[in-house]
Structures are given as structure tokens and as C-alpha cells.
Amino acid sequence: MTLSATDWLASLSPWPADGFGTERMRSLLAELGNPQLHYPAVHVVGTNGKSTTTRMTEELLVHAGLNVGAYLSPHVRGWSERIRIGGGEADFEAAVARVRPQAEELAATQFEILTAAALQAFADADVDVAVVEAGLGGRHDATNVLSTRVVVLTNVALDHMDVLGETREEIAAEKLAVVQPGCTVVLGQPEWEEAAHANGAAEVIVTGSSNLALAVTAAEAFLGRPVDPHAADDVTLPGRLERRGERPLEIWDGAHNLAGVGYLLPRLPSRDYVLLCSILADKRPELMLEALSVLGDTLVATESTNVRSLPAGELARRAERYFRHVEPIPDPVEARARALALAGPSGALVVTGSLYLLSELSGRGYDP
């Protein structure tokens, strides 16, 4: 029996066994007739805020009258969140089926298949523009195959240092490697202006560092005219400051690195929280735990099925110096039930540390 698209993708490795690079991705796209060359693109790179910036840019361009494709990662509730056309989710099963024979022949990775499915679906739908979120870094990411008109660099923080580099400067260089000669580059942080020009940018625009400011500037740079920023007012994404309940107050946020935690903390209502956390071993967990400890003194440590996830017991051990009460519960569903009980009806719970955790609690598959 042939596996469904989601079951097939879930069975594949998200990480390339032979190292990161675009060679196999370009071979796959060539087999498909290079669909990525059929439309211009806005390419969104950066450490945090990429998905929200991508969705807001999409919404602004749709409101301006364009047929827009958008590609996001990761997903929280379901795989179909990743590929959007015309302002809504595309037929995900059909999009994956369209590229599956060629992908299987080339033994493409999970992320390469998802990217190819999106780029082919955009060509089939004759989109006017694709707004594409990078997966990891930029230079060697599967999305670095586009005919790019605008590049957005949301921000740069220390993350994926084993792949991208040990300093912010090294990481920025990997992300800005997607810039093509003649592009407009939109920056949320002014310090990367020189590097953007060095990579061939024809114009560099430094704007406010909010996701909306970046999206508005990107959409206006692409269109060459103003857009209505209110068109993006209703954009929300699962697992980003998402309220899941009121008694107790339950907030889910996929802050998965120190910079993400720094963004989250001042945006939470002032409460004494119970925390439910899973953190990947390569995300500098101690620093994240220390920062999160300002929210409350009780933490339930759990783990996702990702191979890089710290075991619940190890996460609990590391958390003990920052929290008065710590409980390790490996199963995320059981851990959430315990955290809700500890919070009580009048309390508050934050579920954070990893989008893998949020996805598994939603009962769905997930890849990086």
C-alpha cells in the first residue's frame, strides 16, 4: 500500500546524511523543469520571526491584488500549513504527489521534498510572486534556488552554531549568501548593511525590527508602491504567543533559542507561571532555562521525539538550579496534564522551548 504524503514524509529524515548543500535540490528541480524560475520571489531568512514575517508579507501582497504563493516551516498543527496559494492552504497531498516520483528517484530529504512541492505548486498555480521562508541558514539551504527580487533578513542571533558558525557575523554571512546581484535587501538590524551590499544588493533598506515593519517594507520593495499595513492585522500563526485556554491561562510559544525567549518574556501577561518545556540539546539549554525562570518557580520537563531533544530527566537536572520545583515526565501529553494540574484553574501555564513539543502535543508530525 502506498503511504500518504504525510506518512511518507514523516518516515524520511529531515537532515541530509551527506551534509547540507543545494546540489540534490537543484537536480530535483531540473527533473521537474525548474518551476522556481517561473516567478519572482521574496526570500525570508533570519534566526527568529521568519514564519510570521513570511505570512504577513504574503497577506500584504494578496491584499495588493497579486496571486501569491507562500512557503513556511515548520508547522505546528499540520503539514498543510507549509504551502499556501492565493491566500489559503494549498492541496498538500496533491502538491507532494506531483514531485514524489522524482524525489524518490533522487532520495531527496524531507525538507527538499517539501520545498520542491511548494515551488512546483506555485508554478502550476501561475503565481505572481512566491514568499519563501528559508529552513536553516541560507547558503546551503534547499530554498537557495530562487529567482529572488527581495531578501528579508529578520535578525541574527546565536543558533545552529554547529552548522552556521560560532559568531553572529559568521551566521549573518551564511544567511546573506542568498542575496543575488540586483536584489533589494530588507534588514531589521542595521549592522548587516555592509555585508548585504558586499553580497550584491542593489539597495539595502533598514527598517524597524518588528515582523510587521519588515513585511511592509518587503512588500513595498517588491511592488514599488505603498501597501496598507492593516491588511496584515489578523495574521496569526499556531504556536506563536497562542492562547490555548483561559482556566488556567495556557499560552503556547515555540521559542526555541535564547533570542526567542527574550522576545517572548516581555509579551506575556504578568502572572506566576508553571512552565512545561522541552529543549534541544544544541540550543544552549541552561541559558534558556535561566531566562525562563523569571516566569515562575515550577517547571515540568518533557521531551520530544526529535533525536536532539534533551531527555526529560536530563532537562530536569539542569533546571533544578533555576526552579524550586521540577518534575521530569517524558511523555508530552502526560507532562501537559501534570502541568495543568500544578497550575490549577486560577493559575497560568506556558508551554515553550521547542516547536517540536507543540507539534507533538497537537498530534501532528514535525520536521526542522
mmCIF file of C-alpha atoms in Angstrom:
data_model
loop_
_atom_site.group_PDB
_atom_site.id
_atom_site.type_symbol
_atom_site.label_atom_id
_atom_site.label_comp_id
_atom_site.label_asym_id
_atom_site.label_seq_id
_atom_site.Cartn_x
_atom_site.Cartn_y
_atom_site.Cartn_z
ATOM 1 C CA MET A 1 0.000 0.000 0.000
ATOM 2 C CA THR A 2 1.326 3.445 -0.946
ATOM 3 C CA LEU A 3 1.835 5.728 2.021
ATOM 4 C CA SER A 4 0.000 9.042 2.129
ATOM 5 C CA ALA A 5 2.085 12.161 1.590
ATOM 6 C CA THR A 6 2.200 12.953 5.294
ATOM 7 C CA ASP A 7 3.068 9.384 6.328
ATOM 8 C CA TRP A 8 5.742 9.170 3.645
ATOM 9 C CA LEU A 9 7.297 12.480 4.666
ATOM 10 C CA ALA A 10 7.193 11.525 8.330
ATOM 11 C CA SER A 11 9.172 8.374 7.508
ATOM 12 C CA LEU A 12 12.027 10.356 5.942
ATOM 13 C CA SER A 13 14.992 12.015 7.564
ATOM 14 C CA PRO A 14 14.809 15.811 7.748
ATOM 15 C CA TRP A 15 18.605 16.020 7.850
ATOM 16 C CA PRO A 16 20.854 15.256 4.849
ATOM 17 C CA ALA A 17 23.172 12.361 5.601
ATOM 18 C CA ASP A 18 25.793 13.755 3.218
ATOM 19 C CA GLY A 19 25.832 17.320 4.567
ATOM 20 C CA PHE A 20 23.946 20.459 3.654
ATOM 21 C CA GLY A 21 24.011 21.778 0.099
ATOM 22 C CA THR A 22 21.798 22.615 -2.872
ATOM 23 C CA GLU A 23 23.144 20.130 -5.426
ATOM 24 C CA ARG A 24 20.454 17.459 -4.977
ATOM 25 C CA MET A 25 17.766 20.134 -4.690
ATOM 26 C CA ARG A 26 18.838 21.656 -7.998
ATOM 27 C CA SER A 27 18.854 18.207 -9.617
ATOM 28 C CA LEU A 28 15.335 17.574 -8.363
ATOM 29 C CA LEU A 29 14.096 20.913 -9.661
ATOM 30 C CA ALA A 30 15.775 20.281 -13.019
ATOM 31 C CA GLU A 31 13.874 16.992 -13.289
ATOM 32 C CA LEU A 32 10.683 18.995 -12.683
ATOM 33 C CA GLY A 33 11.529 21.595 -15.320
ATOM 34 C CA ASN A 34 12.855 24.247 -12.915
ATOM 35 C CA PRO A 35 9.497 25.546 -11.683
ATOM 36 C CA GLN A 36 11.238 28.039 -9.367
ATOM 37 C CA LEU A 37 12.248 30.148 -12.362
ATOM 38 C CA HIS A 38 8.650 30.811 -13.402
ATOM 39 C CA TYR A 39 8.057 33.606 -10.877
ATOM 40 C CA PRO A 40 9.992 36.134 -8.789
ATOM 41 C CA ALA A 41 10.480 35.579 -5.076
ATOM 42 C CA VAL A 42 10.744 37.296 -1.737
ATOM 43 C CA HIS A 43 13.193 35.219 0.313
ATOM 44 C CA VAL A 44 12.916 35.477 4.110
ATOM 45 C CA VAL A 45 15.971 34.488 6.146
ATOM 46 C CA GLY A 46 16.963 35.106 9.762
ATOM 47 C CA THR A 47 17.119 33.496 13.183
ATOM 48 C CA ASN A 48 13.643 34.253 14.530
ATOM 49 C CA GLY A 49 10.395 35.682 13.225
ATOM 50 C CA LYS A 50 10.669 34.236 9.718
ATOM 51 C CA SER A 51 7.300 32.496 9.589
ATOM 52 C CA THR A 52 5.339 35.490 10.862
ATOM 53 C CA THR A 53 7.180 37.847 8.511
ATOM 54 C CA THR A 54 6.506 35.485 5.613
ATOM 55 C CA ARG A 55 2.801 35.240 6.398
ATOM 56 C CA MET A 56 2.454 38.995 6.821
ATOM 57 C CA THR A 57 4.274 39.672 3.545
ATOM 58 C CA GLU A 58 2.017 37.158 1.840
ATOM 59 C CA GLU A 59 -1.088 38.830 3.236
ATOM 60 C CA LEU A 60 0.032 42.304 2.178
ATOM 61 C CA LEU A 61 0.743 41.157 -1.374
ATOM 62 C CA VAL A 62 -2.566 39.289 -1.604
ATOM 63 C CA HIS A 63 -4.348 42.446 -0.464
ATOM 64 C CA ALA A 64 -2.478 44.336 -3.209
ATOM 65 C CA GLY A 65 -4.120 42.064 -5.787
ATOM 66 C CA LEU A 66 -1.402 39.515 -6.511
ATOM 67 C CA ASN A 67 -1.701 35.755 -6.767
ATOM 68 C CA VAL A 68 0.778 34.770 -4.047
ATOM 69 C CA GLY A 69 2.441 31.530 -3.081
ATOM 70 C CA ALA A 70 3.920 31.218 0.405
ATOM 71 C CA TYR A 71 6.162 28.536 1.879
ATOM 72 C CA LEU A 72 6.683 28.278 5.631
ATOM 73 C CA SER A 73 8.415 25.976 8.070
ATOM 74 C CA PRO A 74 7.984 24.415 10.479
ATOM 75 C CA HIS A 75 4.353 23.519 11.042
ATOM 76 C CA VAL A 76 2.552 23.015 14.336
ATOM 77 C CA ARG A 77 -0.957 21.720 13.644
ATOM 78 C CA GLY A 78 -0.413 20.035 10.298
ATOM 79 C CA TRP A 79 1.820 19.746 7.242
ATOM 80 C CA SER A 80 -0.598 21.747 5.095
ATOM 81 C CA GLU A 81 0.370 24.917 6.993
ATOM 82 C CA ARG A 82 3.559 24.957 4.940
ATOM 83 C CA ILE A 83 2.280 25.534 1.399
ATOM 84 C CA ARG A 84 -0.155 28.358 0.693
ATOM 85 C CA ILE A 85 -1.548 29.684 -2.589
ATOM 86 C CA GLY A 86 -3.976 32.529 -3.175
ATOM 87 C CA GLY A 87 -4.329 33.359 0.497
ATOM 88 C CA GLY A 88 -5.144 29.849 1.737
ATOM 89 C CA GLU A 89 -3.611 26.428 2.235
ATOM 90 C CA ALA A 90 -2.870 24.505 -0.957
ATOM 91 C CA ASP A 91 -3.835 20.879 -1.608
ATOM 92 C CA PHE A 92 -0.887 19.422 0.271
ATOM 93 C CA GLU A 93 -1.328 15.786 -0.773
ATOM 94 C CA ALA A 94 -1.547 16.785 -4.444
ATOM 95 C CA ALA A 95 1.484 19.069 -4.173
ATOM 96 C CA VAL A 96 3.646 16.300 -2.720
ATOM 97 C CA ALA A 97 2.330 13.686 -5.168
ATOM 98 C CA ARG A 98 3.357 15.956 -8.038
ATOM 99 C CA VAL A 99 7.059 15.678 -7.109
ATOM 100 C CA ARG A 100 7.165 12.292 -5.411
ATOM 101 C CA PRO A 101 8.453 10.108 -8.300
ATOM 102 C CA GLN A 102 11.413 12.398 -8.980
ATOM 103 C CA ALA A 103 12.083 12.867 -5.269
ATOM 104 C CA GLU A 104 12.147 9.133 -4.619
ATOM 105 C CA GLU A 105 14.474 8.582 -7.567
ATOM 106 C CA LEU A 106 16.962 11.089 -6.146
ATOM 107 C CA ALA A 107 16.500 10.040 -2.491
ATOM 108 C CA ALA A 108 15.671 13.621 -1.559
ATOM 109 C CA THR A 109 15.387 14.644 2.081
ATOM 110 C CA GLN A 110 12.147 15.557 3.776
ATOM 111 C CA PHE A 111 12.820 19.297 3.580
ATOM 112 C CA GLU A 112 13.964 19.124 -0.047
ATOM 113 C CA ILE A 113 10.734 17.336 -0.983
ATOM 114 C CA LEU A 114 8.598 19.869 0.854
ATOM 115 C CA THR A 115 10.437 22.749 -0.806
ATOM 116 C CA ALA A 116 10.168 21.230 -4.266
ATOM 117 C CA ALA A 117 6.465 20.521 -3.739
ATOM 118 C CA ALA A 118 5.870 24.147 -2.841
ATOM 119 C CA LEU A 119 7.888 25.571 -5.721
ATOM 120 C CA GLN A 120 6.177 23.265 -8.222
ATOM 121 C CA ALA A 121 2.726 24.058 -6.827
ATOM 122 C CA PHE A 122 3.447 27.770 -7.221
ATOM 123 C CA ALA A 123 4.379 27.279 -10.876
ATOM 124 C CA ASP A 124 1.277 25.167 -11.506
ATOM 125 C CA ALA A 125 -0.864 27.923 -9.963
ATOM 126 C CA ASP A 126 0.887 30.602 -12.041
ATOM 127 C CA VAL A 127 1.607 32.766 -9.008
ATOM 128 C CA ASP A 128 2.793 36.346 -9.434
ATOM 129 C CA VAL A 129 5.266 36.005 -6.566
ATOM 130 C CA ALA A 130 6.450 33.420 -4.047
ATOM 131 C CA VAL A 131 7.258 34.413 -0.477
ATOM 132 C CA VAL A 132 9.635 31.712 0.744
ATOM 133 C CA GLU A 133 10.950 31.146 4.254
ATOM 134 C CA ALA A 134 14.413 29.619 4.493
ATOM 135 C CA GLY A 135 14.832 26.499 6.577
ATOM 136 C CA LEU A 136 18.314 26.645 8.083
ATOM 137 C CA GLY A 137 20.789 29.401 7.327
ATOM 138 C CA GLY A 138 20.764 30.359 3.685
ATOM 139 C CA ARG A 139 23.843 29.498 1.644
ATOM 140 C CA HIS A 140 23.298 25.721 1.721
ATOM 141 C CA ASP A 141 19.561 25.729 2.372
ATOM 142 C CA ALA A 142 17.236 23.988 -0.082
ATOM 143 C CA THR A 143 15.393 27.270 -0.644
ATOM 144 C CA ASN A 144 18.510 28.959 -2.082
ATOM 145 C CA VAL A 145 17.418 28.204 -5.652
ATOM 146 C CA LEU A 146 15.008 31.074 -6.275
ATOM 147 C CA SER A 147 14.771 33.923 -8.734
ATOM 148 C CA THR A 148 14.908 36.401 -5.899
ATOM 149 C CA ARG A 149 13.901 40.041 -6.110
ATOM 150 C CA VAL A 150 13.747 40.879 -2.384
ATOM 151 C CA VAL A 151 15.626 39.321 0.541
ATOM 152 C CA VAL A 152 14.474 39.904 4.123
ATOM 153 C CA LEU A 153 16.916 39.295 6.980
ATOM 154 C CA THR A 154 14.751 39.435 10.105
ATOM 155 C CA ASN A 155 17.529 39.256 12.705
ATOM 156 C CA VAL A 156 20.665 37.340 13.581
ATOM 157 C CA ALA A 157 21.236 35.514 16.868
ATOM 158 C CA LEU A 158 23.392 32.613 18.003
ATOM 159 C CA ASP A 159 21.580 29.491 16.820
ATOM 160 C CA HIS A 160 22.529 26.373 14.810
ATOM 161 C CA MET A 161 26.114 27.297 15.612
ATOM 162 C CA ASP A 162 27.376 23.808 14.745
ATOM 163 C CA VAL A 163 26.292 24.409 11.142
ATOM 164 C CA LEU A 164 26.312 28.181 10.610
ATOM 165 C CA GLY A 165 29.248 29.437 12.677
ATOM 166 C CA GLU A 166 30.257 30.472 16.152
ATOM 167 C CA THR A 167 29.642 34.227 15.855
ATOM 168 C CA ARG A 168 26.770 36.421 14.733
ATOM 169 C CA GLU A 169 28.967 37.722 11.929
ATOM 170 C CA GLU A 170 29.572 34.211 10.602
ATOM 171 C CA ILE A 171 25.884 33.366 10.876
ATOM 172 C CA ALA A 172 24.858 36.579 9.094
ATOM 173 C CA ALA A 173 27.264 35.749 6.266
ATOM 174 C CA GLU A 174 25.593 32.354 5.792
ATOM 175 C CA LYS A 175 22.140 33.929 5.719
ATOM 176 C CA LEU A 176 23.049 36.812 3.410
ATOM 177 C CA ALA A 177 24.645 34.401 0.947
ATOM 178 C CA VAL A 178 21.149 34.084 -0.592
ATOM 179 C CA VAL A 179 21.415 37.666 -1.908
ATOM 180 C CA GLN A 180 21.617 37.815 -5.687
ATOM 181 C CA PRO A 181 23.043 40.730 -7.683
ATOM 182 C CA GLY A 182 20.399 43.408 -8.096
ATOM 183 C CA CYS A 183 18.259 42.327 -5.120
ATOM 184 C CA THR A 184 16.738 44.669 -2.627
ATOM 185 C CA VAL A 185 17.650 43.601 0.910
ATOM 186 C CA VAL A 186 15.427 44.499 3.862
ATOM 187 C CA LEU A 187 17.134 44.446 7.256
ATOM 188 C CA GLY A 188 15.725 44.530 10.751
ATOM 189 C CA GLN A 189 19.201 45.199 12.161
ATOM 190 C CA PRO A 190 21.395 47.934 10.644
ATOM 191 C CA GLU A 191 24.713 46.238 11.392
ATOM 192 C CA TRP A 192 24.409 43.941 8.368
ATOM 193 C CA GLU A 193 24.103 46.707 5.774
ATOM 194 C CA GLU A 194 27.716 46.482 4.602
ATOM 195 C CA ALA A 195 27.535 42.692 4.298
ATOM 196 C CA ALA A 196 24.323 42.932 2.255
ATOM 197 C CA HIS A 197 25.979 45.309 -0.207
ATOM 198 C CA ALA A 198 29.045 43.064 -0.362
ATOM 199 C CA ASN A 199 26.812 40.187 -1.441
ATOM 200 C CA GLY A 200 25.464 42.177 -4.386
ATOM 201 C CA ALA A 201 22.429 44.023 -3.072
ATOM 202 C CA ALA A 202 21.395 46.905 -5.318
ATOM 203 C CA GLU A 203 19.522 48.549 -2.458
ATOM 204 C CA VAL A 204 19.508 47.964 1.287
ATOM 205 C CA ILE A 205 16.604 49.207 3.398
ATOM 206 C CA VAL A 206 16.897 49.207 7.179
ATOM 207 C CA THR A 207 13.516 49.238 8.858
ATOM 208 C CA GLY A 208 12.008 48.649 12.283
ATOM 209 C CA SER A 209 12.752 45.213 13.657
ATOM 210 C CA SER A 210 9.132 44.186 14.130
ATOM 211 C CA ASN A 211 7.773 41.458 11.873
ATOM 212 C CA LEU A 212 5.149 43.850 10.521
ATOM 213 C CA ALA A 213 7.688 46.555 9.680
ATOM 214 C CA LEU A 214 9.813 44.012 7.824
ATOM 215 C CA ALA A 215 6.808 42.659 5.939
ATOM 216 C CA VAL A 216 5.530 46.085 4.926
ATOM 217 C CA THR A 217 8.956 47.138 3.692
ATOM 218 C CA ALA A 218 9.425 43.880 1.779
ATOM 219 C CA ALA A 219 6.011 44.102 0.111
ATOM 220 C CA GLU A 220 6.562 47.734 -0.836
ATOM 221 C CA ALA A 221 10.029 46.958 -2.180
ATOM 222 C CA PHE A 222 8.595 44.207 -4.356
ATOM 223 C CA LEU A 223 5.647 46.247 -5.619
ATOM 224 C CA GLY A 224 7.337 49.607 -5.860
ATOM 225 C CA ARG A 225 4.371 51.258 -4.186
ATOM 226 C CA PRO A 226 2.853 51.618 -0.694
ATOM 227 C CA VAL A 227 0.745 48.903 0.888
ATOM 228 C CA ASP A 228 -1.890 49.037 3.599
ATOM 229 C CA PRO A 229 -0.231 47.664 6.756
ATOM 230 C CA HIS A 230 -3.648 46.936 8.283
ATOM 231 C CA ALA A 231 -4.087 44.162 5.727
ATOM 232 C CA ALA A 232 -1.827 42.054 7.975
ATOM 233 C CA ASP A 233 -3.654 42.860 11.221
ATOM 234 C CA ASP A 234 -5.312 39.457 11.503
ATOM 235 C CA VAL A 235 -2.282 37.304 10.714
ATOM 236 C CA THR A 236 -1.666 34.753 13.456
ATOM 237 C CA LEU A 237 0.372 31.569 13.489
ATOM 238 C CA PRO A 238 -0.083 28.465 15.644
ATOM 239 C CA GLY A 239 2.405 28.240 18.479
ATOM 240 C CA ARG A 240 3.391 31.887 18.488
ATOM 241 C CA LEU A 241 2.027 33.531 21.647
ATOM 242 C CA GLU A 242 -1.029 31.353 21.128
ATOM 243 C CA ARG A 243 -3.667 31.263 23.870
ATOM 244 C CA ARG A 244 -4.930 27.696 24.218
ATOM 245 C CA GLY A 245 -7.052 28.097 27.323
ATOM 246 C CA GLU A 246 -8.212 30.557 29.962
ATOM 247 C CA ARG A 247 -8.765 28.458 33.121
ATOM 248 C CA PRO A 248 -5.940 28.049 33.658
ATOM 249 C CA LEU A 249 -4.467 30.560 31.266
ATOM 250 C CA GLU A 250 -2.436 28.444 28.834
ATOM 251 C CA ILE A 251 -0.051 30.009 26.325
ATOM 252 C CA TRP A 252 1.933 28.098 23.724
ATOM 253 C CA ASP A 253 5.015 29.666 22.189
ATOM 254 C CA GLY A 254 7.704 27.902 20.209
ATOM 255 C CA ALA A 255 10.612 29.989 21.492
ATOM 256 C CA HIS A 256 13.437 27.538 20.771
ATOM 257 C CA ASN A 257 16.547 29.602 21.444
ATOM 258 C CA LEU A 258 17.692 32.320 23.813
ATOM 259 C CA ALA A 259 16.732 35.127 21.453
ATOM 260 C CA GLY A 260 13.252 33.633 21.080
ATOM 261 C CA VAL A 261 12.856 33.507 24.843
ATOM 262 C CA GLY A 262 13.976 37.121 25.015
ATOM 263 C CA TYR A 263 11.205 38.035 22.594
ATOM 264 C CA LEU A 264 8.618 36.019 24.498
ATOM 265 C CA LEU A 265 9.186 37.221 28.056
ATOM 266 C CA PRO A 266 8.052 40.854 27.800
ATOM 267 C CA ARG A 267 4.998 39.865 25.752
ATOM 268 C CA LEU A 268 3.435 37.542 28.313
ATOM 269 C CA PRO A 269 0.775 38.795 30.735
ATOM 270 C CA SER A 270 2.226 39.362 34.198
ATOM 271 C CA ARG A 271 1.486 36.124 36.074
ATOM 272 C CA ASP A 272 3.221 33.460 38.137
ATOM 273 C CA TYR A 273 3.548 30.636 35.602
ATOM 274 C CA VAL A 274 4.058 26.911 35.649
ATOM 275 C CA LEU A 275 6.330 26.038 32.736
ATOM 276 C CA LEU A 276 6.193 22.980 30.507
ATOM 277 C CA CYS A 277 9.401 22.725 28.489
ATOM 278 C CA SER A 278 11.268 20.588 26.036
ATOM 279 C CA ILE A 279 14.564 21.913 24.697
ATOM 280 C CA LEU A 280 17.003 20.589 22.106
ATOM 281 C CA ALA A 281 20.467 19.783 23.381
ATOM 282 C CA ASP A 282 22.176 22.148 20.913
ATOM 283 C CA LYS A 283 20.151 25.231 21.911
ATOM 284 C CA ARG A 284 22.192 26.236 24.997
ATOM 285 C CA PRO A 285 19.522 24.908 27.399
ATOM 286 C CA GLU A 286 20.996 26.344 30.605
ATOM 287 C CA LEU A 287 20.776 29.887 29.270
ATOM 288 C CA MET A 288 17.197 29.333 28.134
ATOM 289 C CA LEU A 289 16.218 27.831 31.484
ATOM 290 C CA GLU A 290 17.800 30.685 33.399
ATOM 291 C CA ALA A 291 15.905 33.224 31.318
ATOM 292 C CA LEU A 292 12.601 31.355 31.638
ATOM 293 C CA SER A 293 12.942 31.090 35.419
ATOM 294 C CA VAL A 294 11.744 34.693 35.801
ATOM 295 C CA LEU A 295 8.251 33.449 34.919
ATOM 296 C CA GLY A 296 7.791 31.133 37.883
ATOM 297 C CA ASP A 297 9.406 28.568 40.144
ATOM 298 C CA THR A 298 7.746 25.370 38.842
ATOM 299 C CA LEU A 299 8.841 23.516 35.711
ATOM 300 C CA VAL A 300 7.682 20.254 34.182
ATOM 301 C CA ALA A 301 10.443 18.880 31.959
ATOM 302 C CA THR A 302 9.438 16.732 28.992
ATOM 303 C CA GLU A 303 10.929 15.643 25.673
ATOM 304 C CA SER A 304 10.001 15.390 22.016
ATOM 305 C CA THR A 305 10.795 12.537 19.669
ATOM 306 C CA ASN A 306 13.457 14.614 17.921
ATOM 307 C CA VAL A 307 16.830 12.938 18.334
ATOM 308 C CA ARG A 308 18.341 16.220 19.559
ATOM 309 C CA SER A 309 15.782 16.641 22.341
ATOM 310 C CA LEU A 310 17.232 16.502 25.844
ATOM 311 C CA PRO A 311 15.733 13.582 27.789
ATOM 312 C CA ALA A 312 13.235 14.800 30.351
ATOM 313 C CA GLY A 313 15.393 13.646 33.239
ATOM 314 C CA GLU A 314 18.450 15.484 31.948
ATOM 315 C CA LEU A 315 16.475 18.667 31.299
ATOM 316 C CA ALA A 316 15.061 18.440 34.818
ATOM 317 C CA ARG A 317 18.523 18.008 36.275
ATOM 318 C CA ARG A 318 19.753 21.112 34.517
ATOM 319 C CA ALA A 319 16.651 23.068 35.560
ATOM 320 C CA GLU A 320 16.999 22.345 39.285
ATOM 321 C CA ARG A 321 19.375 25.251 39.882
ATOM 322 C CA TYR A 322 16.842 27.714 38.427
ATOM 323 C CA PHE A 323 13.467 26.374 39.630
ATOM 324 C CA ARG A 324 12.284 25.482 43.109
ATOM 325 C CA HIS A 325 10.063 22.613 41.936
ATOM 326 C CA VAL A 326 10.976 20.451 38.917
ATOM 327 C CA GLU A 327 9.313 17.271 37.652
ATOM 328 C CA PRO A 328 10.517 15.138 34.711
ATOM 329 C CA ILE A 329 7.742 13.497 32.676
ATOM 330 C CA PRO A 330 8.948 12.120 29.309
ATOM 331 C CA ASP A 331 5.556 11.820 27.615
ATOM 332 C CA PRO A 332 4.439 15.301 26.455
ATOM 333 C CA VAL A 333 0.715 14.627 26.836
ATOM 334 C CA GLU A 334 1.155 13.337 30.392
ATOM 335 C CA ALA A 335 3.507 16.214 31.124
ATOM 336 C CA ARG A 336 0.957 18.778 29.971
ATOM 337 C CA ALA A 337 -1.761 17.182 32.094
ATOM 338 C CA ARG A 338 0.512 17.372 35.141
ATOM 339 C CA ALA A 339 1.489 20.975 34.382
ATOM 340 C CA LEU A 340 -2.176 21.969 34.101
ATOM 341 C CA ALA A 341 -2.875 20.298 37.431
ATOM 342 C CA LEU A 342 0.027 22.122 39.063
ATOM 343 C CA ALA A 343 -1.233 25.439 37.675
ATOM 344 C CA GLY A 344 -4.789 24.863 38.870
ATOM 345 C CA PRO A 345 -7.891 26.559 37.425
ATOM 346 C CA SER A 346 -6.844 30.021 38.560
ATOM 347 C CA GLY A 347 -3.192 29.667 37.519
ATOM 348 C CA ALA A 348 -1.198 30.056 34.331
ATOM 349 C CA LEU A 349 0.859 27.726 32.141
ATOM 350 C CA VAL A 350 3.436 28.434 29.433
ATOM 351 C CA VAL A 351 4.327 25.628 27.034
ATOM 352 C CA THR A 352 7.584 26.518 25.322
ATOM 353 C CA GLY A 353 11.153 25.641 24.400
ATOM 354 C CA SER A 354 10.556 23.780 21.148
ATOM 355 C CA LEU A 355 8.123 23.791 18.229
ATOM 356 C CA TYR A 356 8.633 20.023 18.135
ATOM 357 C CA LEU A 357 6.871 19.861 21.503
ATOM 358 C CA LEU A 358 3.958 21.989 20.341
ATOM 359 C CA SER A 359 3.547 19.929 17.195
ATOM 360 C CA GLU A 360 3.521 16.650 19.076
ATOM 361 C CA LEU A 361 1.003 17.993 21.562
ATOM 362 C CA SER A 362 -1.144 18.923 18.577
ATOM 363 C CA GLY A 363 -0.987 15.296 17.490
ATOM 364 C CA ARG A 364 0.869 16.025 14.281
ATOM 365 C CA GLY A 365 4.219 15.223 12.685
ATOM 366 C CA TYR A 366 7.049 17.731 12.578
ATOM 367 C CA ASP A 367 10.420 18.314 10.938
ATOM 368 C CA PRO A 368 13.082 21.013 11.421
#
